[in-house]
Amino acid sequence: MTKKKQEVDLLQGPILKSMLLFAVPLFFSGVFQQLYNTMDTVIIGHTLGDEALAAMGAAAAVYDLLVGFALGIGNGLAIVTARSFGSGDGEQLKRSVAASLVIGVGITVVMTVAARFILYPFLEALHTPEEIIEQSYAYISTITLFIGVMFAYNLCAGLLRAIGNSVMPLVFLVLSSLLNIVLDLLFITQLHMGVRGAAVATVLAQGVSVFACLFYIWKKADILIPGKAHFVRDRQLYKEMLAQGFAMAFMSAIVYAGTAILQSGINSLGYLVIAGHVAARKLFMFLMMPYMAVSQTVSTFVAQNYGAGQVGRIRRAVKISYLCGAVLTAGITLFTVPLAPWMVRLLSGSTESVVIENGALYLQVVAPCLMILALLNPSRLALQSIGNKILPVISSVIELVGKYLFVAFLIPRFQYMAVIFCEPVIWLFMDIELLWAFWRNPLIRAGRESEKELYKG
């Protein structure tokens, strides 16, 4: 299988250089993906006020739980494709794409139907304030009606990245993000559709990304286009893909279930606290983008090199990701701590001191703690990429239990301060489990000598 100019060679050559070339487009993809919801936040906060902003924020936990499960499936399926690409088996690669499509359609149908029945009761279970619950439901019900659009984009983008192409998904995402901003302004400020208008804009803009990805794959990445023969059911392949996909999906679902539990604790603190937290979390997600890009790069890098049997490169790549995380954390902390109040005020459009002070304090405390995530996520995704399906899920269970304990015992006593320290404390416990699991893995331990050869080279 020959490399095309948009594809980064992760199987040979300098590791840091190839990782950076692959990660930079991923970073900008993450930034523009985050712009979907962030522009919703800015426009809603500035035009509809704190109550509408809180309504969207209260729905976010439910939305993330449903969509996170679907996207986890997509990412898990792409790992199997990346392994096939790394091993040089083109036929197996096409069979894995065919299986991804079949599994993806089935999961999308189930998720779309399930969402119709659980959305409103879920919002009630999260103690969403009565004054905002109808707006929250309007927002999330519109988005989840089109889960298939979001799943389709992320599956297509994931398959392109599996073969080393992280550039083209970025190009499509930039175009659709700009469209999303235009549609937000049209639906919210001109057609006065409220928070539902933001949801419609998001879905339509992501639909453009899907068509752009499919057109590019058809024209330029035909290695990802399966034929009729590739849809013949391969029991072993489907078993592996379902196991890998559901392992990541359940991990994502558990993580977002913990987020939903935490949101229920935040909802009990009133809509002004919710609004401040929404603004802070949107800004936090931007701070997370470089870390997510590094982690996704590790996932694809490890999957391809695992398929090629190059364990030394896997060990070295994970260590490089840790170093990148340390550099990023130092820079982000120096930037965020002094500017946090201004950032929250700009994003939310609020003049309420509760909104601005709580949001700023959240960012100032969490920014230095991002180093914990810089160790956590690459280790977890590397484990999944070498086929370890259980230990990464255990880390998510730790997160779920930790958030429940905070909501049940600490938030009622310490209020928003407990919300701020909840995740950093839990991340520490997850780090202990994941670092031990990865570096004590027999395959990774056996790669010490091959890693030494890389250093000699």
PDB file of C-alpha atoms in Angstrom, residues 11 83 86-87 300-311 314 385-387 443:
ATOM      1  CA  LEU A  11       5.732   3.155  10.653  1.00  0.00           C
ATOM      2  CA  ARG A  83      -3.823  -2.338  12.562  1.00  0.00           C
ATOM      3  CA  GLY A  86       0.061  -1.271   9.595  1.00  0.00           C
ATOM      4  CA  SER A  87       0.313  -4.958   8.687  1.00  0.00           C
ATOM      5  CA  THR A 300      -3.196   5.585  15.612  1.00  0.00           C
ATOM      6  CA  PHE A 301       0.601   5.362  15.953  1.00  0.00           C
ATOM      7  CA  VAL A 302       0.394   2.460  18.395  1.00  0.00           C
ATOM      8  CA  ALA A 303      -2.281   0.618  16.389  1.00  0.00           C
ATOM      9  CA  GLN A 304      -0.276   0.819  13.149  1.00  0.00           C
ATOM     10  CA  ASN A 305       3.016  -0.172  14.789  1.00  0.00           C
ATOM     11  CA  TYR A 306       1.319  -2.956  16.729  1.00  0.00           C
ATOM     12  CA  GLY A 307       0.100  -4.322  13.414  1.00  0.00           C
ATOM     13  CA  ALA A 308       3.673  -4.047  12.091  1.00  0.00           C
ATOM     14  CA  GLY A 309       5.176  -5.662  15.234  1.00  0.00           C
ATOM     15  CA  GLN A 310       7.315  -2.624  16.144  1.00  0.00           C
ATOM     16  CA  VAL A 311       6.998  -2.472  19.928  1.00  0.00           C
ATOM     17  CA  ILE A 314       5.374   2.154  20.602  1.00  0.00           C
ATOM     18  CA  SER A 385      -4.594   0.018  20.561  1.00  0.00           C
ATOM     19  CA  ILE A 386      -2.571  -3.052  21.572  1.00  0.00           C
ATOM     20  CA  GLY A 387      -5.805  -4.930  22.213  1.00  0.00           C
ATOM     21  CA  LEU A 443       4.307  -6.872  25.294  1.00  0.00           C
TER      22      LEU A 443
END
